Amino acid sequence: MKNKLVLMISIFALLISCKKKPDVVVGSPQQGEITMEVDESFASVSEALSERYMALYPNAKINLKIKKEDFCFLDLLEAKVDVIVMSRELSEDEKKAYNKETGLDWLPAKFAADAVVFVVPNDSPRESITMEEIKQELTSDKKNIIFDGTNSSNLNFVAQKLNTKPDQLKFSIINGNKNIIEQLNKFPDKIGAVGLNTVSRPYDPESENLKKSVKILKVVQDSKSFEPRVENLVDMSYPFARILYFLTNEKYFGLANGFIRFSCTQLGQIVVSKEGLQPYYIFKREVQMR
């Protein structure tokens, strides 16, 4: 009887071990769910790219969240998100932190040329602003330049361009690029600093109206005047032109890396172009982006 019981238990255990194990769902470039965080300054191009990708792959879901640039980077390190978009150059310490926390080499996936632009009310007599004036204004207690907040991409990039740190600059704050433009008429002596993508979308009525409601200033550097037009983004001659790039913590070729690759291919670059920005990989052969 005892031997029979042992035999029955052995057979039962064998049957259990032979049962088909449930399939483990692993994300792929065409399916799954990820979260991407981006600064509000380039939310439009990020949204356009993610919507296009999800249209191509209905089983893929990209949750887009808007957050200040510095916090996006911290969330990526803490694995709270899968993809972020950055515009400023990381410090060596930040690159080391990225390598350590993600286990990946720092390899930015560049996909577009954007810019920080300076705007004034339409009735302002000002047509341009020099680099020297920008530096002076950002050290003045008058705080005449308005940014969309601390830790934002626009403030970070301008500070980096001026070889200083954001906390050493003096400025006013109105949260949101759109809000800066809409409220600028209340402050006729102020100058707004906003992301080009806010006003660059030629097929978007809201973007067009925002662009018409303000005057975009030329930036003068070394006695030369530059407008934030696409041709001045190609060769980076506009002083506050910047490159947008993706970072991810995904260690395999899943949805995050699939989306990034798409954004850097012809289809994705066409989306970038329709956003009124300069695609990083599609430009005239005789011109090279730095």
Coordinates of C-alpha atoms in Angstrom, one line a residue:
M1 CA 0.0 0.0 0.0
K2 CA 2.8 2.3 0.9
N3 CA 4.6 1.6 -2.4
K4 CA 1.4 2.3 -4.3
L5 CA 1.0 5.6 -2.5
V6 CA 4.5 6.7 -3.3
L7 CA 4.0 5.7 -6.9
M8 CA 0.8 7.7 -7.2
I9 CA 2.5 10.8 -5.7
S10 CA 5.4 10.4 -8.1
I11 CA 3.0 10.2 -11.1
F12 CA 1.0 13.2 -9.8
A13 CA 4.2 15.3 -9.4
L14 CA 5.3 14.3 -12.9
L15 CA 2.0 15.4 -14.4
I16 CA 2.2 18.8 -12.7
S17 CA 5.8 19.3 -14.0
C18 CA 4.7 18.4 -17.5
K19 CA 1.9 21.0 -17.6
K20 CA 2.6 23.7 -20.1
K21 CA 4.0 26.8 -18.4
P22 CA 2.1 30.0 -19.0
D23 CA 3.6 32.2 -21.7
V24 CA 5.7 35.1 -20.4
V25 CA 4.7 38.3 -22.2
V26 CA 7.9 40.1 -23.3
G27 CA 7.7 43.5 -24.9
S28 CA 8.6 43.8 -28.5
P29 CA 9.1 46.8 -30.8
Q30 CA 5.5 46.4 -32.1
Q31 CA 3.6 45.7 -28.9
G32 CA 3.6 46.4 -25.2
E33 CA 3.3 49.6 -23.1
I34 CA 5.9 52.2 -22.1
T35 CA 6.0 55.6 -20.5
M36 CA 7.8 58.6 -22.0
E37 CA 8.4 61.8 -20.2
V38 CA 9.3 65.1 -22.0
D39 CA 9.6 68.7 -21.2
E40 CA 6.6 70.8 -22.3
S41 CA 8.8 72.8 -24.7
F42 CA 9.0 69.8 -27.1
A43 CA 5.8 68.0 -26.1
S44 CA 4.2 68.5 -29.5
V45 CA 6.8 66.7 -31.6
S46 CA 7.0 64.0 -29.0
E47 CA 3.3 63.5 -29.1
A48 CA 3.2 63.5 -32.9
L49 CA 5.9 60.8 -33.1
S50 CA 4.2 58.6 -30.5
E51 CA 0.8 58.9 -32.1
R52 CA 2.3 58.0 -35.5
Y53 CA 4.0 55.0 -34.0
M54 CA 0.9 53.7 -32.3
A55 CA -1.1 54.1 -35.5
L56 CA 1.4 51.9 -37.3
Y57 CA 1.4 49.4 -34.4
P58 CA -2.0 49.2 -32.7
N59 CA -0.8 46.9 -30.0
A60 CA 1.8 49.4 -28.9
K61 CA 0.9 52.0 -26.2
I62 CA 3.1 55.0 -25.4
N63 CA 2.0 57.0 -22.4
L64 CA 3.3 60.5 -22.7
K65 CA 3.8 62.6 -19.6
I66 CA 4.9 66.2 -19.4
K67 CA 7.5 67.1 -16.8
K68 CA 10.4 69.5 -16.3
E69 CA 13.6 68.3 -18.1
D70 CA 15.6 67.7 -14.9
F71 CA 12.9 65.6 -13.3
C72 CA 12.6 63.5 -16.5
F73 CA 16.2 62.6 -16.2
L74 CA 15.9 61.6 -12.5
D75 CA 12.8 59.5 -13.3
L76 CA 14.7 57.7 -16.0
L77 CA 17.5 56.8 -13.5
E78 CA 15.0 55.6 -11.0
A79 CA 13.3 53.4 -13.7
K80 CA 10.0 55.3 -13.3
V81 CA 9.9 55.8 -17.0
D82 CA 11.2 54.1 -20.1
V83 CA 12.1 57.0 -22.4
I84 CA 12.8 60.7 -22.1
V85 CA 13.7 63.5 -24.4
M86 CA 16.6 65.9 -23.5
S87 CA 18.0 69.0 -25.1
R88 CA 20.9 70.0 -23.0
E89 CA 24.3 68.3 -22.8
L90 CA 24.6 66.1 -19.7
S91 CA 27.5 66.7 -17.3
E92 CA 30.2 64.1 -16.9
D93 CA 28.7 63.2 -13.5
E94 CA 25.3 62.8 -15.0
K95 CA 26.6 60.5 -17.8
K96 CA 28.4 58.4 -15.1
A97 CA 25.1 58.2 -13.1
Y98 CA 23.2 57.1 -16.3
N99 CA 25.8 54.4 -17.0
K100 CA 25.7 53.2 -13.4
E101 CA 21.9 53.2 -12.8
T102 CA 20.8 51.9 -16.2
G103 CA 23.8 49.6 -16.9
L104 CA 23.9 51.1 -20.4
D105 CA 26.5 53.3 -22.2
W106 CA 25.4 56.9 -22.7
L107 CA 24.3 56.9 -26.3
P108 CA 21.9 59.8 -27.2
A109 CA 19.6 59.1 -30.1
K110 CA 19.4 62.5 -31.8
F111 CA 16.3 63.1 -33.9
A112 CA 15.6 66.9 -34.4
A113 CA 17.0 70.4 -34.3
D114 CA 14.9 72.7 -32.1
A115 CA 15.6 76.1 -30.6
V116 CA 14.9 78.5 -27.8
V117 CA 13.3 81.7 -29.2
F118 CA 12.8 85.1 -27.6
V119 CA 9.5 86.8 -28.1
V120 CA 7.9 90.2 -27.4
P121 CA 4.4 91.7 -27.9
N122 CA 3.6 92.5 -31.5
D123 CA 3.5 96.2 -30.8
S124 CA 7.0 96.2 -29.3
P125 CA 9.5 98.4 -31.2
R126 CA 12.2 95.8 -30.6
E127 CA 13.2 93.6 -33.6
S128 CA 16.3 91.9 -32.2
I129 CA 18.3 91.1 -29.2
T130 CA 22.0 90.7 -28.9
M131 CA 23.8 88.0 -26.9
E132 CA 25.3 90.7 -24.7
E133 CA 21.8 92.0 -23.9
I134 CA 20.6 88.5 -23.0
K135 CA 23.5 88.1 -20.6
Q136 CA 22.8 91.6 -19.1
E137 CA 19.1 91.0 -18.7
L138 CA 19.7 87.6 -16.9
T139 CA 21.9 89.3 -14.3
S140 CA 19.6 92.3 -13.8
D141 CA 17.3 92.6 -10.8
K142 CA 14.6 93.7 -13.2
K143 CA 14.1 90.1 -14.3
N144 CA 12.9 91.1 -17.8
I145 CA 13.2 87.7 -19.4
I146 CA 10.4 85.2 -18.7
F147 CA 11.0 81.5 -18.5
D148 CA 8.5 78.7 -18.0
G149 CA 10.0 77.6 -14.7
T150 CA 13.1 76.3 -13.0
N151 CA 14.4 72.9 -14.1
S152 CA 13.0 73.4 -17.5
S153 CA 14.7 72.7 -20.8
N154 CA 14.6 76.3 -22.0
L155 CA 16.3 77.7 -18.9
N156 CA 18.8 74.8 -18.7
F157 CA 19.8 75.3 -22.3
V158 CA 20.2 79.1 -22.2
A159 CA 22.2 78.8 -19.0
Q160 CA 24.4 76.1 -20.6
K161 CA 24.8 78.3 -23.8
L162 CA 26.0 81.2 -21.6
N163 CA 28.4 79.0 -19.7
T164 CA 26.7 79.5 -16.4
K165 CA 24.2 77.7 -14.2
P166 CA 20.4 78.3 -14.0
D167 CA 20.6 79.2 -10.3
Q168 CA 23.0 82.1 -11.2
L169 CA 20.5 83.7 -13.5
K170 CA 17.8 86.2 -12.6
F171 CA 14.4 85.9 -14.5
S172 CA 10.7 85.9 -14.1
I173 CA 8.5 82.8 -14.4
I174 CA 5.2 82.1 -16.1
N175 CA 4.5 78.3 -16.1
G176 CA 4.1 76.9 -19.6
N177 CA 5.4 78.1 -23.0
K178 CA 1.8 78.7 -24.2
N179 CA 1.0 80.8 -21.1
I180 CA 4.1 83.0 -21.6
I181 CA 2.9 83.9 -25.1
E182 CA -0.7 84.4 -24.1
Q183 CA 0.1 86.6 -21.1
L184 CA 3.0 88.5 -22.6
N185 CA 0.9 91.5 -23.6
K186 CA 0.3 92.2 -19.9
F187 CA 4.0 92.8 -19.5
P188 CA 5.1 95.0 -22.5
D189 CA 8.6 95.4 -21.2
K190 CA 9.3 91.7 -20.8
I191 CA 10.8 89.2 -23.2
G192 CA 9.5 85.6 -23.3
A193 CA 11.8 82.6 -23.8
V194 CA 9.9 79.7 -25.3
G195 CA 10.6 76.5 -27.2
L196 CA 10.4 76.8 -31.0
N197 CA 8.1 73.8 -31.2
T198 CA 5.4 75.8 -29.5
V199 CA 5.1 78.0 -32.5
S200 CA 6.6 76.0 -35.3
R201 CA 3.7 73.7 -36.3
P202 CA 2.5 75.0 -39.7
Y203 CA -0.6 72.8 -39.9
D204 CA -1.8 73.5 -36.4
P205 CA -4.2 76.5 -35.9
E206 CA -3.3 76.9 -32.2
S207 CA 0.4 77.1 -33.0
E208 CA -0.2 79.5 -35.9
N209 CA -2.3 81.8 -33.7
L210 CA 0.3 81.8 -30.9
K211 CA 3.0 82.7 -33.5
K212 CA 0.9 85.6 -34.9
S213 CA 0.2 87.0 -31.4
V214 CA 3.9 87.8 -30.7
K215 CA 7.0 89.0 -32.5
I216 CA 10.0 86.5 -32.6
L217 CA 13.2 88.4 -32.1
K218 CA 16.4 87.9 -34.2
V219 CA 19.4 87.1 -32.1
V220 CA 22.6 89.1 -32.9
Q221 CA 25.9 87.4 -32.4
D222 CA 29.3 88.8 -33.7
S223 CA 27.4 91.6 -35.5
K224 CA 25.4 89.0 -37.5
S225 CA 21.6 88.6 -37.1
F226 CA 20.0 85.2 -37.0
E227 CA 16.4 84.1 -37.1
P228 CA 15.2 80.7 -35.8
R229 CA 14.3 79.5 -39.3
V230 CA 14.9 75.9 -40.3
E231 CA 17.8 76.8 -42.5
N232 CA 19.5 78.3 -39.5
L233 CA 18.9 75.2 -37.5
V234 CA 20.6 73.0 -40.2
D235 CA 24.0 74.6 -39.7
M236 CA 23.3 75.6 -36.1
S237 CA 24.0 79.2 -36.9
Y238 CA 21.1 80.4 -34.8
P239 CA 22.8 80.9 -31.5
F240 CA 20.2 79.1 -29.4
A241 CA 19.6 76.1 -31.8
R242 CA 19.7 72.8 -29.9
I243 CA 19.5 69.1 -30.7
L244 CA 16.7 67.0 -29.2
Y245 CA 17.6 63.4 -28.3
F246 CA 16.1 60.3 -26.7
L247 CA 17.5 58.4 -23.8
T248 CA 16.2 55.1 -22.6
N249 CA 16.9 52.5 -19.8
E250 CA 15.6 49.6 -21.9
K251 CA 18.3 46.9 -22.2
Y252 CA 16.8 45.0 -25.1
F253 CA 15.2 45.8 -28.4
G254 CA 11.7 46.3 -27.1
L255 CA 9.0 49.0 -27.6
A256 CA 11.1 51.8 -26.3
N257 CA 14.1 51.1 -28.6
G258 CA 11.7 50.3 -31.4
F259 CA 10.0 53.7 -31.1
I260 CA 13.4 55.5 -30.9
R261 CA 14.6 53.7 -34.0
F262 CA 11.4 54.7 -35.8
S263 CA 11.8 58.4 -34.8
C264 CA 15.3 58.4 -36.4
T265 CA 14.2 56.7 -39.7
Q266 CA 12.6 58.4 -42.7
L267 CA 9.0 58.0 -41.5
G268 CA 9.8 59.5 -38.1
Q269 CA 11.9 62.3 -39.6
I270 CA 9.0 63.3 -41.9
V271 CA 6.9 63.7 -38.7
V272 CA 9.6 65.9 -37.3
S273 CA 9.6 68.0 -40.5
K274 CA 5.8 68.4 -40.3
E275 CA 6.3 69.8 -36.8
G276 CA 8.3 72.7 -38.3
L277 CA 11.5 71.4 -36.9
Q278 CA 14.7 70.4 -38.7
P279 CA 15.0 66.6 -38.9
Y280 CA 18.4 65.4 -37.7
Y281 CA 18.9 62.8 -40.4
I282 CA 17.2 64.4 -43.4
F283 CA 19.0 67.5 -44.7
K284 CA 21.0 68.7 -47.7
R285 CA 24.2 66.7 -48.3
E286 CA 26.3 69.8 -48.5
V287 CA 25.3 70.9 -44.9
Q288 CA 26.4 69.1 -41.8
M289 CA 24.9 69.6 -38.3
R290 CA 27.4 69.9 -35.5

